PDB file of C-alpha atoms in Angstrom:
ATOM      1  CA  UNK A   1      -0.741  -9.667  10.948  1.00 83.00           C
ATOM      2  CA  UNK A   2       0.241 -13.296  11.371  1.00 83.00           C
ATOM      3  CA  UNK A   3      -1.214 -16.253   9.449  1.00 84.00           C
ATOM      4  CA  UNK A   4      -0.155 -19.645   8.124  1.00 88.00           C
ATOM      5  CA  UNK A   5      -1.999 -18.896   4.878  1.00 91.00           C
ATOM      6  CA  UNK A   6      -1.681 -16.379   2.019  1.00 94.00           C
ATOM      7  CA  UNK A   7      -1.947 -12.617   2.534  1.00 95.00           C
ATOM      8  CA  UNK A   8      -2.940 -10.585  -0.530  1.00 95.00           C
ATOM      9  CA  UNK A   9      -2.518  -6.802  -0.521  1.00 96.00           C
ATOM     10  CA  UNK A  10      -4.681  -5.561  -3.410  1.00 94.00           C
ATOM     11  CA  UNK A  11      -4.031  -2.560  -5.694  1.00 95.00           C
ATOM     12  CA  UNK A  12      -5.783  -0.148  -3.317  1.00 94.00           C
ATOM     13  CA  UNK A  13      -4.480  -1.926  -0.204  1.00 94.00           C
ATOM     14  CA  UNK A  14      -2.170  -0.206   2.277  1.00 96.00           C
ATOM     15  CA  UNK A  15      -0.487  -2.014   5.177  1.00 95.00           C
ATOM     16  CA  UNK A  16       1.777  -0.491   7.810  1.00 96.00           C
ATOM     17  CA  UNK A  17       3.365  -3.019  10.182  1.00 94.00           C
ATOM     18  CA  UNK A  18       4.802  -6.531  10.169  1.00 95.00           C
ATOM     19  CA  UNK A  19       3.333  -9.300   8.031  1.00 94.00           C
ATOM     20  CA  UNK A  20       3.934 -13.010   8.744  1.00 95.00           C
ATOM     21  CA  UNK A  21       2.491 -15.500   6.250  1.00 94.00           C
ATOM     22  CA  UNK A  22       3.142 -18.645   4.272  1.00 94.00           C
ATOM     23  CA  UNK A  23       2.803 -16.592   1.076  1.00 96.00           C
ATOM     24  CA  UNK A  24       2.568 -12.823   0.535  1.00 96.00           C
ATOM     25  CA  UNK A  25       1.281 -11.292  -2.718  1.00 96.00           C
ATOM     26  CA  UNK A  26       1.552  -7.502  -2.990  1.00 97.00           C
ATOM     27  CA  UNK A  27      -0.017  -5.272  -5.616  1.00 97.00           C
ATOM     28  CA  UNK A  28      -0.607  -2.384  -3.187  1.00 96.00           C
ATOM     29  CA  UNK A  29       1.715  -0.806  -0.586  1.00 97.00           C
ATOM     30  CA  UNK A  30       3.377  -2.485   2.395  1.00 97.00           C
ATOM     31  CA  UNK A  31       5.460  -0.455   4.839  1.00 97.00           C
ATOM     32  CA  UNK A  32       7.127  -2.759   7.337  1.00 96.00           C
ATOM     33  CA  UNK A  33       8.946  -6.049   7.679  1.00 96.00           C
ATOM     34  CA  UNK A  34       7.647  -9.076   5.764  1.00 95.00           C
ATOM     35  CA  UNK A  35       8.247 -12.699   6.779  1.00 95.00           C
ATOM     36  CA  UNK A  36       7.042 -15.378   4.342  1.00 94.00           C
ATOM     37  CA  UNK A  37       8.177 -18.530   2.558  1.00 94.00           C
ATOM     38  CA  UNK A  38       7.210 -16.907  -0.764  1.00 95.00           C
ATOM     39  CA  UNK A  39       6.838 -13.192  -1.522  1.00 96.00           C
ATOM     40  CA  UNK A  40       5.551 -11.871  -4.846  1.00 98.00           C
ATOM     41  CA  UNK A  41       5.605  -8.162  -5.635  1.00 97.00           C
ATOM     42  CA  UNK A  42       3.300  -7.638  -8.606  1.00 97.00           C
ATOM     43  CA  UNK A  43       3.531  -4.870 -11.237  1.00 96.00           C
ATOM     44  CA  UNK A  44       1.844  -2.197  -9.082  1.00 95.00           C
ATOM     45  CA  UNK A  45       3.158  -3.497  -5.759  1.00 97.00           C
ATOM     46  CA  UNK A  46       5.584  -1.780  -3.417  1.00 98.00           C
ATOM     47  CA  UNK A  47       7.295  -2.990  -0.248  1.00 97.00           C
ATOM     48  CA  UNK A  48       9.266  -0.572   1.904  1.00 97.00           C
ATOM     49  CA  UNK A  49      11.031  -2.531   4.668  1.00 96.00           C
ATOM     50  CA  UNK A  50      12.958  -5.720   5.323  1.00 95.00           C
ATOM     51  CA  UNK A  51      12.011  -8.949   3.575  1.00 95.00           C
ATOM     52  CA  UNK A  52      12.770 -12.314   5.176  1.00 95.00           C
ATOM     53  CA  UNK A  53      12.100 -14.990   2.561  1.00 94.00           C
ATOM     54  CA  UNK A  54      13.747 -17.800   0.632  1.00 91.00           C
ATOM     55  CA  UNK A  55      11.662 -17.118  -2.489  1.00 94.00           C
ATOM     56  CA  UNK A  56      11.218 -13.519  -3.693  1.00 95.00           C
ATOM     57  CA  UNK A  57       9.934 -12.402  -7.091  1.00 96.00           C
ATOM     58  CA  UNK A  58       9.350  -8.867  -8.366  1.00 96.00           C
ATOM     59  CA  UNK A  59       7.385  -8.262 -11.563  1.00 97.00           C
ATOM     60  CA  UNK A  60       8.349  -5.488 -13.970  1.00 97.00           C
ATOM     61  CA  UNK A  61       6.921  -2.294 -12.455  1.00 96.00           C
ATOM     62  CA  UNK A  62       7.027  -3.639  -8.902  1.00 96.00           C
ATOM     63  CA  UNK A  63       9.145  -1.803  -6.337  1.00 96.00           C
ATOM     64  CA  UNK A  64      11.163  -2.931  -3.315  1.00 96.00           C
ATOM     65  CA  UNK A  65      12.965  -0.471  -1.047  1.00 95.00           C
ATOM     66  CA  UNK A  66      14.872  -2.036   1.822  1.00 92.00           C
ATOM     67  CA  UNK A  67      16.884  -5.113   2.681  1.00 90.00           C
ATOM     68  CA  UNK A  68      16.328  -8.787   2.052  1.00 90.00           C
ATOM     69  CA  UNK A  69      17.548 -11.777   4.032  1.00 86.00           C
ATOM     70  CA  UNK A  70      16.965 -15.499   3.879  1.00 80.00           C
ATOM     71  CA  UNK A  71      14.037 -16.733   5.922  1.00 70.00           C
ATOM     72  CA  UNK A  72      14.534 -16.768   9.674  1.00 58.00           C
ATOM     73  CA  UNK A  73      12.207 -19.732  10.240  1.00 52.00           C
ATOM     74  CA  UNK A  74      15.156 -22.098  10.637  1.00 52.00           C
ATOM     75  CA  UNK A  75      16.642 -20.093  13.485  1.00 50.00           C
ATOM     76  CA  UNK A  76      15.969 -21.249  17.021  1.00 46.00           C
ATOM     77  CA  UNK A  77      14.617 -18.620  19.375  1.00 50.00           C
ATOM     78  CA  UNK A  78      14.587 -19.540  23.042  1.00 55.00           C
ATOM     79  CA  UNK A  79      12.202 -17.904  25.476  1.00 53.00           C
ATOM     80  CA  UNK A  80      11.231 -18.201  29.106  1.00 59.00           C
ATOM     81  CA  UNK A  81       7.741 -19.730  29.298  1.00 60.00           C
ATOM     82  CA  UNK A  82       7.342 -18.927  33.003  1.00 62.00           C
ATOM     83  CA  UNK A  83       6.505 -15.275  32.301  1.00 59.00           C
ATOM     84  CA  UNK A  84       3.838 -15.792  29.627  1.00 58.00           C
ATOM     85  CA  UNK A  85       0.632 -13.831  30.095  1.00 58.00           C
ATOM     86  CA  UNK A  86      -2.580 -14.458  28.163  1.00 53.00           C
ATOM     87  CA  UNK A  87      -4.207 -11.293  26.853  1.00 55.00           C
ATOM     88  CA  UNK A  88      -7.919 -11.140  26.120  1.00 58.00           C
ATOM     89  CA  UNK A  89      -9.415  -8.841  23.513  1.00 55.00           C
ATOM     90  CA  UNK A  90     -12.637  -6.965  24.101  1.00 53.00           C
TER      91      UNK A  90
END
């Protein structure tokens, strides 16, 4: 999932895969890499994966299993625009 807004994973929420957001608030379970300016793991929250963020907070009772690195948004990634294909969803 990729958004420029806030993603909230509620108590009963379960996410498997990468999350890209401006802000990520987790009180459920996330399994996968997380990319956000701000990540909050609340008391019942759990992230299992890599976190790429400059601002991480974990409340008492929250759980983080994995690695953390500073945000990668400042890194330059070059790509070849000549081979870009537009995909349409049904």
